[in-house]
PDB file of C-alpha atoms in Angstrom:
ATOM      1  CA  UNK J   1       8.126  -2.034  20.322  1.00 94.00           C
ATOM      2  CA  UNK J   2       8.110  -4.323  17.238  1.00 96.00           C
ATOM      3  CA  UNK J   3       5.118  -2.310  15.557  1.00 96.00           C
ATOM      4  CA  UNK J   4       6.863   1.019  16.780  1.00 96.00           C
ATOM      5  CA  UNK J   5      10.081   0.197  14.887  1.00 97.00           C
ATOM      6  CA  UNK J   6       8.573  -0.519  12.048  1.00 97.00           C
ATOM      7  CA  UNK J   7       6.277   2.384  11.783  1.00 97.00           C
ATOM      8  CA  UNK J   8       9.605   4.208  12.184  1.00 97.00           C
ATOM      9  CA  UNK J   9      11.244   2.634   9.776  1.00 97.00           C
ATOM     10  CA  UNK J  10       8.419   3.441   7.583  1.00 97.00           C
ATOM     11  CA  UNK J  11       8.805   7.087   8.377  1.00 97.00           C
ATOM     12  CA  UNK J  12      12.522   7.239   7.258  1.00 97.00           C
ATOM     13  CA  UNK J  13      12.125   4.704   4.139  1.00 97.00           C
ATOM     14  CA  UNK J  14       9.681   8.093   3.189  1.00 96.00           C
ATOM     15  CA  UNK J  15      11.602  10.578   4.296  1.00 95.00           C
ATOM     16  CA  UNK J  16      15.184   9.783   3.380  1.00 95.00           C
ATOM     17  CA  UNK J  17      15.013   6.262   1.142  1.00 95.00           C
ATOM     18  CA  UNK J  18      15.230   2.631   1.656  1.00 96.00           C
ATOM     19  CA  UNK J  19      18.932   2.568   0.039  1.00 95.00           C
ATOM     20  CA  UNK J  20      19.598   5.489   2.905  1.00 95.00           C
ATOM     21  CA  UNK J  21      18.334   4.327   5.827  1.00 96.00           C
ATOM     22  CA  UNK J  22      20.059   1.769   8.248  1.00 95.00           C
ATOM     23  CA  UNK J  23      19.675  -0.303  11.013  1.00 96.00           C
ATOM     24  CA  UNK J  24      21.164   2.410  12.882  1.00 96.00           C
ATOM     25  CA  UNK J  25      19.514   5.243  11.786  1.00 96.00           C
ATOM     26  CA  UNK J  26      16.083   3.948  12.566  1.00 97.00           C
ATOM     27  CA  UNK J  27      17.735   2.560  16.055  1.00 97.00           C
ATOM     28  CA  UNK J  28      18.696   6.511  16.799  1.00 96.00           C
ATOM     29  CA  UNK J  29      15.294   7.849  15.774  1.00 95.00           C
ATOM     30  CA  UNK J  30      13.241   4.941  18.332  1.00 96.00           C
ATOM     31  CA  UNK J  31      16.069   5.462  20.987  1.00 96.00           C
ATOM     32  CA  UNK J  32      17.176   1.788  21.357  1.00 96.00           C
ATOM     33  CA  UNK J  33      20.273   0.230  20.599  1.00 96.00           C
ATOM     34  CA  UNK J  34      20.796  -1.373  16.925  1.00 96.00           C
ATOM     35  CA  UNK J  35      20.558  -4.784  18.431  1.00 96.00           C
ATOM     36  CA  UNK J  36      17.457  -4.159  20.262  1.00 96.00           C
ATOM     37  CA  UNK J  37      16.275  -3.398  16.546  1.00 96.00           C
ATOM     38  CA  UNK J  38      17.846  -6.772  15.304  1.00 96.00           C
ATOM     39  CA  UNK J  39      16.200  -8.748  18.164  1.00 96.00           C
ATOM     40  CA  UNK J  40      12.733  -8.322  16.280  1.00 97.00           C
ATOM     41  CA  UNK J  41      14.275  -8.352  12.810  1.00 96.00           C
ATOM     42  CA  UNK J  42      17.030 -10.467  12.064  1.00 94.00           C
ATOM     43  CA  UNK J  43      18.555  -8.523   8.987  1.00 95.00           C
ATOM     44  CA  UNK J  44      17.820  -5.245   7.085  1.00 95.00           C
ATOM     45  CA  UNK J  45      15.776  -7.505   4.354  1.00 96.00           C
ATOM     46  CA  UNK J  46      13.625  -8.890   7.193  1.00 97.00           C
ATOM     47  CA  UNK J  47      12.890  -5.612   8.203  1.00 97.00           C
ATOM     48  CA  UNK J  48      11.948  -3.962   4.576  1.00 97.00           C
ATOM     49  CA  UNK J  49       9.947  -7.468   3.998  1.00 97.00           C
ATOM     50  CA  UNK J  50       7.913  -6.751   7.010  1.00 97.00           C
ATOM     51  CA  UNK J  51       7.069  -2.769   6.300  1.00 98.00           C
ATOM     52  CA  UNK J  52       5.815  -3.841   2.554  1.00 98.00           C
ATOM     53  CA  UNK J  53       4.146  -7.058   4.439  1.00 97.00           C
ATOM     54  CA  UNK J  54       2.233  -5.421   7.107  1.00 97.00           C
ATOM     55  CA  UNK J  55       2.143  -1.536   6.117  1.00 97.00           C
ATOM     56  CA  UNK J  56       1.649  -1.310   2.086  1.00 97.00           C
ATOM     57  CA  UNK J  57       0.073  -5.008   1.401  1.00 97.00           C
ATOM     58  CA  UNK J  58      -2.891  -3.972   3.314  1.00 97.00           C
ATOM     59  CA  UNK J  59      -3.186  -0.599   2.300  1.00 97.00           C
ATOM     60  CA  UNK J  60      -3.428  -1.964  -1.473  1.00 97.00           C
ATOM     61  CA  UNK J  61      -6.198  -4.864   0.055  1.00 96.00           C
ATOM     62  CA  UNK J  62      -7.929  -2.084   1.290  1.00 97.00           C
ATOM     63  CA  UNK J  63      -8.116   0.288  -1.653  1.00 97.00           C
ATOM     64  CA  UNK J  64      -8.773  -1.994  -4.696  1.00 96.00           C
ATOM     65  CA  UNK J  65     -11.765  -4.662  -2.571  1.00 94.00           C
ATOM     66  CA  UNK J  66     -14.403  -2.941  -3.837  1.00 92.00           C
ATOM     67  CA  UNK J  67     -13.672  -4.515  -7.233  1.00 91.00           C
ATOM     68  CA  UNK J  68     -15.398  -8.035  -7.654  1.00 86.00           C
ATOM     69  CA  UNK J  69     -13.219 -10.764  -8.819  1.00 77.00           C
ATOM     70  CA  UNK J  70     -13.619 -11.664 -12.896  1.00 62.00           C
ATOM     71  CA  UNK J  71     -15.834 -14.933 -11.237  1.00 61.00           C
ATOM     72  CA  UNK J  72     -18.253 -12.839  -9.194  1.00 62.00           C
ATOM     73  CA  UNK J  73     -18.920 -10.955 -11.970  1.00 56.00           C
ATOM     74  CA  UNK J  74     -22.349 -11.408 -13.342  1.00 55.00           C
ATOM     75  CA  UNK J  75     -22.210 -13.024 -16.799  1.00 54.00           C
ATOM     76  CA  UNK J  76     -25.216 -11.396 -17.942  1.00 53.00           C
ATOM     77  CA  UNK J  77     -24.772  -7.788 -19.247  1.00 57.00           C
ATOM     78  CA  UNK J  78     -25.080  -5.189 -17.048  1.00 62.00           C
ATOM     79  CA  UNK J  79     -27.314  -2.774 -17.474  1.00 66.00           C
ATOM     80  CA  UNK J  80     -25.196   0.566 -17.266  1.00 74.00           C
ATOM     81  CA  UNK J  81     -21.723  -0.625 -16.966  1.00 71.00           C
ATOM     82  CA  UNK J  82     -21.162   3.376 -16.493  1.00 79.00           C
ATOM     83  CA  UNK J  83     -22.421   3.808 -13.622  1.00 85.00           C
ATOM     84  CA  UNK J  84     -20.902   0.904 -12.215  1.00 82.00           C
ATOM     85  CA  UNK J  85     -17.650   2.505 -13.814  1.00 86.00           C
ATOM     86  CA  UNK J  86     -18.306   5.731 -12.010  1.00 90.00           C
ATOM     87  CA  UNK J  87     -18.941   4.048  -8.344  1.00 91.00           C
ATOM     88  CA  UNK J  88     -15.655   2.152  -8.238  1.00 92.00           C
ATOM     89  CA  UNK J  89     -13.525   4.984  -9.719  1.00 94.00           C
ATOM     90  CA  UNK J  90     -15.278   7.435  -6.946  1.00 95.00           C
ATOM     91  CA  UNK J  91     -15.010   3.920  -3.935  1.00 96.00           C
ATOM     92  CA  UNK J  92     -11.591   3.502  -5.352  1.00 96.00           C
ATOM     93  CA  UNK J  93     -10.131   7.105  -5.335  1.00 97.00           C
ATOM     94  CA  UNK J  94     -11.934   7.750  -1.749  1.00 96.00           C
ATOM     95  CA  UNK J  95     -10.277   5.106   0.046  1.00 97.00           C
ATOM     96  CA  UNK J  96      -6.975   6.015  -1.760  1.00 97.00           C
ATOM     97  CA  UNK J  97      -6.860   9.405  -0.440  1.00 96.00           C
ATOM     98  CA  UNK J  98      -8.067   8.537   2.994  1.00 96.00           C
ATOM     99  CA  UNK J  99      -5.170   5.431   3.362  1.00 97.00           C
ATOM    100  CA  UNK J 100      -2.833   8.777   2.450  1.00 96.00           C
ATOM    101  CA  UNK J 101      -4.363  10.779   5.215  1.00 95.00           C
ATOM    102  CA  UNK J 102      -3.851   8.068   7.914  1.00 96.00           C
ATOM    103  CA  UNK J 103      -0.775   7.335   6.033  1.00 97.00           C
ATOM    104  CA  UNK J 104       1.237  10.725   5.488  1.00 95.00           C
ATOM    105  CA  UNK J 105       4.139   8.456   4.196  1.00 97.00           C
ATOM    106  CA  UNK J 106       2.141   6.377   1.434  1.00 97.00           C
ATOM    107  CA  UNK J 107       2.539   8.985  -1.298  1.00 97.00           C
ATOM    108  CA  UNK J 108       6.276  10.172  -1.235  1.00 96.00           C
ATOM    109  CA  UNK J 109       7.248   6.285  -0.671  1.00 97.00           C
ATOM    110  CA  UNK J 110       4.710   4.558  -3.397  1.00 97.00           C
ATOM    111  CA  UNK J 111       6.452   7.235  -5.878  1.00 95.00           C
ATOM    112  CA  UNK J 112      10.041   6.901  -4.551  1.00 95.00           C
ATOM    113  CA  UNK J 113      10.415   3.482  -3.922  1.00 96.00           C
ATOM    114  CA  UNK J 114       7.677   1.658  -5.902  1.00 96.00           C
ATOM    115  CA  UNK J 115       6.855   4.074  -9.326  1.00 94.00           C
ATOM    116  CA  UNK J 116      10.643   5.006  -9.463  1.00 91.00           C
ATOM    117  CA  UNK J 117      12.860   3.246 -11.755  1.00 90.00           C
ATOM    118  CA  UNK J 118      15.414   2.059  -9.003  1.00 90.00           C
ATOM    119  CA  UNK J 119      12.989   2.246  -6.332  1.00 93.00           C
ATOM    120  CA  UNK J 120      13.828  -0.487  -3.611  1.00 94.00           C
ATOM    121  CA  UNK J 121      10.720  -1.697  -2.404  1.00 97.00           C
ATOM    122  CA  UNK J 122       9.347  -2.118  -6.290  1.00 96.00           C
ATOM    123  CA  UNK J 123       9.766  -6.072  -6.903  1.00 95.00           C
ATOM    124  CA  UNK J 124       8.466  -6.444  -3.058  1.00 96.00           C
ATOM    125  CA  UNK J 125       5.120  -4.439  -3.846  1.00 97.00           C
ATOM    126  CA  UNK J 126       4.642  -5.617  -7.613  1.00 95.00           C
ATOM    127  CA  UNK J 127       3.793  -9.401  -6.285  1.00 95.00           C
ATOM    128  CA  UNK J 128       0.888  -8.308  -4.158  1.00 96.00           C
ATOM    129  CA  UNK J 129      -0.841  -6.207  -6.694  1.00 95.00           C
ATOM    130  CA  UNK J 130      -4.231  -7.585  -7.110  1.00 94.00           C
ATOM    131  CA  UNK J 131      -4.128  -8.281 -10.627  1.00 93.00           C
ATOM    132  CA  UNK J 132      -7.093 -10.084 -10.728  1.00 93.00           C
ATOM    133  CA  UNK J 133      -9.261  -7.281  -9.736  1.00 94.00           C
ATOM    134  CA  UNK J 134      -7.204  -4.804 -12.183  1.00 94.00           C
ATOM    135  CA  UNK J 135      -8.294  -6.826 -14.867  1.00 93.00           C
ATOM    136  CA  UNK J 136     -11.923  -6.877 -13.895  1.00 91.00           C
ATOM    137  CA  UNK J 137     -11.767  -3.197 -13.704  1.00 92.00           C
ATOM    138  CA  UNK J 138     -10.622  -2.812 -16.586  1.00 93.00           C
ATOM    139  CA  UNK J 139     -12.918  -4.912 -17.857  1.00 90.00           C
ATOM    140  CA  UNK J 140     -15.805  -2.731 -16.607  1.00 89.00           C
ATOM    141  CA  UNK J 141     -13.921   0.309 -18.482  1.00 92.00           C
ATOM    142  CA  UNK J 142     -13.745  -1.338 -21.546  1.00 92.00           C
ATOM    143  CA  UNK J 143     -17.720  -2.502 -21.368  1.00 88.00           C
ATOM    144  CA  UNK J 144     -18.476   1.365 -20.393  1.00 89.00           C
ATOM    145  CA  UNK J 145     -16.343   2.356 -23.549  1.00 90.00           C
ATOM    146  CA  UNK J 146     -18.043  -0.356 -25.926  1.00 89.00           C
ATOM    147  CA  UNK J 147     -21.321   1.128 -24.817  1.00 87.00           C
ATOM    148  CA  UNK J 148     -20.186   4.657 -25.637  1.00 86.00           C
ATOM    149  CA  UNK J 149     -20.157   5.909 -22.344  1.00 86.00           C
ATOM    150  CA  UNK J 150     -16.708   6.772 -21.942  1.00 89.00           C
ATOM    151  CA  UNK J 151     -14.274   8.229 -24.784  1.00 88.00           C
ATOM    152  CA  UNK J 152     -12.541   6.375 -27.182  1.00 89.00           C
ATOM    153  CA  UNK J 153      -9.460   7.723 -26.521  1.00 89.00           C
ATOM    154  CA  UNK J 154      -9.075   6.066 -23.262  1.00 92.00           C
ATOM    155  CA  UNK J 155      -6.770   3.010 -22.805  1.00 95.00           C
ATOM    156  CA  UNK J 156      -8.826   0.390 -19.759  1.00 95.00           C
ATOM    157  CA  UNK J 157      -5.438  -1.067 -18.482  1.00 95.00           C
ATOM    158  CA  UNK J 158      -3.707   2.662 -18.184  1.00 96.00           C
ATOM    159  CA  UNK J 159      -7.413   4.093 -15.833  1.00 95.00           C
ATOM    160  CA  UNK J 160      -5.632   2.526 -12.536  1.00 95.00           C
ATOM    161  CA  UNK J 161      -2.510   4.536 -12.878  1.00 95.00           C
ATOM    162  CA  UNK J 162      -4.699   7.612 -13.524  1.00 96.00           C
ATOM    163  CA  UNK J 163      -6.421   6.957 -10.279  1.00 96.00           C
ATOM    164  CA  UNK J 164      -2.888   6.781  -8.852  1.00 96.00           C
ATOM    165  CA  UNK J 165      -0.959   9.973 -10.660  1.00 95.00           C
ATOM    166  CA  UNK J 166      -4.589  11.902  -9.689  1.00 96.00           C
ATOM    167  CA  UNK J 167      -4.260  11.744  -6.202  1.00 97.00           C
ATOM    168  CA  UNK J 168      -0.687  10.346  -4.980  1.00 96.00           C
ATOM    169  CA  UNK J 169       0.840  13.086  -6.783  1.00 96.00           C
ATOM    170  CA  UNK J 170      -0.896  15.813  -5.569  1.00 96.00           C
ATOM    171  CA  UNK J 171      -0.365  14.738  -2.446  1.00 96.00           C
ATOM    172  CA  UNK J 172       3.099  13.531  -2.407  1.00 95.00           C
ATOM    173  CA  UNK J 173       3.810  17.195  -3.752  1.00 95.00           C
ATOM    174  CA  UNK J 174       2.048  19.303  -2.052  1.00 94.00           C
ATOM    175  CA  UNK J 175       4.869  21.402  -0.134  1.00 93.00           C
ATOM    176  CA  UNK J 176       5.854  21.965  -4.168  1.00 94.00           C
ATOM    177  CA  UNK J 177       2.273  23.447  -5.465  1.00 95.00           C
ATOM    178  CA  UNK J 178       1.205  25.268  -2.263  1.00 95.00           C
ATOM    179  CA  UNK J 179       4.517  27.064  -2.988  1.00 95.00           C
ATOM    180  CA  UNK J 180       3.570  27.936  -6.205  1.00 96.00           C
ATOM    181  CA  UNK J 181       0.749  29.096  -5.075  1.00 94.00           C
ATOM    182  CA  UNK J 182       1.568  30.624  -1.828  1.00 94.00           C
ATOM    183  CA  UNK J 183       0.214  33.912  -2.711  1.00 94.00           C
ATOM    184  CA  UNK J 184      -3.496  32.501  -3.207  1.00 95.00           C
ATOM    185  CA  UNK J 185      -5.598  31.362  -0.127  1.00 94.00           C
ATOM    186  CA  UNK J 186      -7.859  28.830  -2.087  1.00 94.00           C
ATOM    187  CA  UNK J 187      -4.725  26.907  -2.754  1.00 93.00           C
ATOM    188  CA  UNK J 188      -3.583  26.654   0.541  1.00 94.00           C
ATOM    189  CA  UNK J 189      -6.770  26.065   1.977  1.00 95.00           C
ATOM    190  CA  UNK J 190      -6.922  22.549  -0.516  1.00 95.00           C
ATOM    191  CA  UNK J 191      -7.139  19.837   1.629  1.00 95.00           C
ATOM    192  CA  UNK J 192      -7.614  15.383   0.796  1.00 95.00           C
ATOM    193  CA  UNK J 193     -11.083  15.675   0.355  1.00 95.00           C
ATOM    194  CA  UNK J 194     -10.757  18.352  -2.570  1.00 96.00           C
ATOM    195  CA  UNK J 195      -7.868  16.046  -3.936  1.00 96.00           C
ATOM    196  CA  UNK J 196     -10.472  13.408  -3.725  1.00 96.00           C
ATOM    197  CA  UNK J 197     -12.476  15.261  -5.663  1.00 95.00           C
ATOM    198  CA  UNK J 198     -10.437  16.782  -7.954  1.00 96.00           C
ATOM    199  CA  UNK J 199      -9.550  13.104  -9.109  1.00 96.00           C
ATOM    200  CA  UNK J 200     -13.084  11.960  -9.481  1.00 95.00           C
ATOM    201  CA  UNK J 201     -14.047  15.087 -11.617  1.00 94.00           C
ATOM    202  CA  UNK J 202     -11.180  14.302 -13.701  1.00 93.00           C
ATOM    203  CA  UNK J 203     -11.840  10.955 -13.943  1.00 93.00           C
ATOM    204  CA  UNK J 204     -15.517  10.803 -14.759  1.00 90.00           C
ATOM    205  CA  UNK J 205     -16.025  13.676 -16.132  1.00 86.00           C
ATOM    206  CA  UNK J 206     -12.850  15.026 -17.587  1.00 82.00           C
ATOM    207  CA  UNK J 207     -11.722  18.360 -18.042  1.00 73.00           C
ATOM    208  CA  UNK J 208     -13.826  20.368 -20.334  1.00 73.00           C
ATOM    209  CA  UNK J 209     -17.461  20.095 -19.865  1.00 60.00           C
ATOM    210  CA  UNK J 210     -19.458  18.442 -22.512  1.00 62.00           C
ATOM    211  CA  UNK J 211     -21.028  21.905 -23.499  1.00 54.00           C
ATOM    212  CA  UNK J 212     -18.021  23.570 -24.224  1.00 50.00           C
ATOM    213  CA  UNK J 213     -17.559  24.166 -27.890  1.00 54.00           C
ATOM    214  CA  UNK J 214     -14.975  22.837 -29.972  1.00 53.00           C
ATOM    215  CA  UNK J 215     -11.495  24.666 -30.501  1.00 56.00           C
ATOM    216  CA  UNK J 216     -11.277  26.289 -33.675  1.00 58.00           C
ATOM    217  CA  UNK J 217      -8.730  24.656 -36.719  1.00 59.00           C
ATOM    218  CA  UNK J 218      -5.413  26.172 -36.800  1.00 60.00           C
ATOM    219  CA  UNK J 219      -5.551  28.853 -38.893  1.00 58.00           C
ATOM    220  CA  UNK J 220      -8.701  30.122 -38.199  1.00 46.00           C
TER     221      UNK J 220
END
């Protein structure tokens, strides 16, 4: 029952908002009484500290453990730094989608209630990011950019919220852009793994290919 109730809660923190969901409400939705729902959480606060405790710390544990700590890190250079770049962007973004997939409430709650401004479950999430391993990924960026493998114009501490924007997003708006394109089969027929991939060809390879020639001056 405990695990129930808070997967509901979950649900509605997605669907309607922390600040708009009670006790109540998510008694209603599980079919129990209020107090049945304060019998395994005390208050409302116990109850949002356990759905960021036990349903969005370990999704973030899960995604970003690929990334070595800065002390396991090899002191001596590494060889291609790139390609080291490239397997943790592609590790990273895979296991992102597919916590979304088993999760269909990760992406409309990470961007209501942890990227929004007055999102409720911010301050609760911030603590647990693993901001040891965001630093030794961007780390790895910044040795892949040294090296000239990735473009100058790329910032290493802003490549995590790419990885984010490129595949939460999509997915968190997806009843918005298949109705844009409602009219074209390919686009409804885009499903995680092409989101997945979409991301990683963005990522690592960016969107023009390196063969395309150069825009013209304006003017010209």
């Amino acid at each position: 029952m405990r695990g129930q109730l808070l997967d509901l809660a979950t649900d509605l923190f997605a669907a309607r908002g922390v600040a708009a969901t009670t006790i109540a409400h998510i008694a209603q939705r599980a079919g129990v009484t209020p107090a049945m729902v304060h019998y395994y959480f005390k208050s409302r606060d116990q109850l949002i500290d356990a759905v960021v405790m036990e349903r969005i710390v370990p999704v973030i544990g899960f995604v970003w453990a690929p990334v070595p700590l800065a002390q396991d890190v090899p002191q001596a250079p590494i060889p291609d730094p790139a390609a080291g770049a490239r397997a943790f962007i592609a590790e990273i973004v895979g296991r992102l989608v597919q916590c979304a997939a088993e999760r269909p409430w990760l992406p409309a709650l990470w961007l209501h209630e942890v990227v929004n401004e007055g999102g409720q479950l911010r301050e609760r999430v911030l603590r647990h990011l693993p901001s040891d391993r965001l630093q030794a990924f961007a780390g790895l960026i910044a040795d892949s950019q040294r090296q000239g493998a990735i473009t100058p114009g790329v910032e290493p501490r802003l490549v995590f919220l790419s990885i984010l924007g490129l595949t939460l997003l999509p997915l968190a708006t997806s009843a918005l852009w298949r109705r844009v394109w409602q009219a074209d089969p390919q686009a409804q027929s885009i499903d995680t793994q092409a989101i997945a991939a979409h991301a990683i060809a963005m990522l690592t390879g960016g969107l023009f290919s390196p063969s395309a020639p150069p825009p013209a001056p304006p003017g010209r």
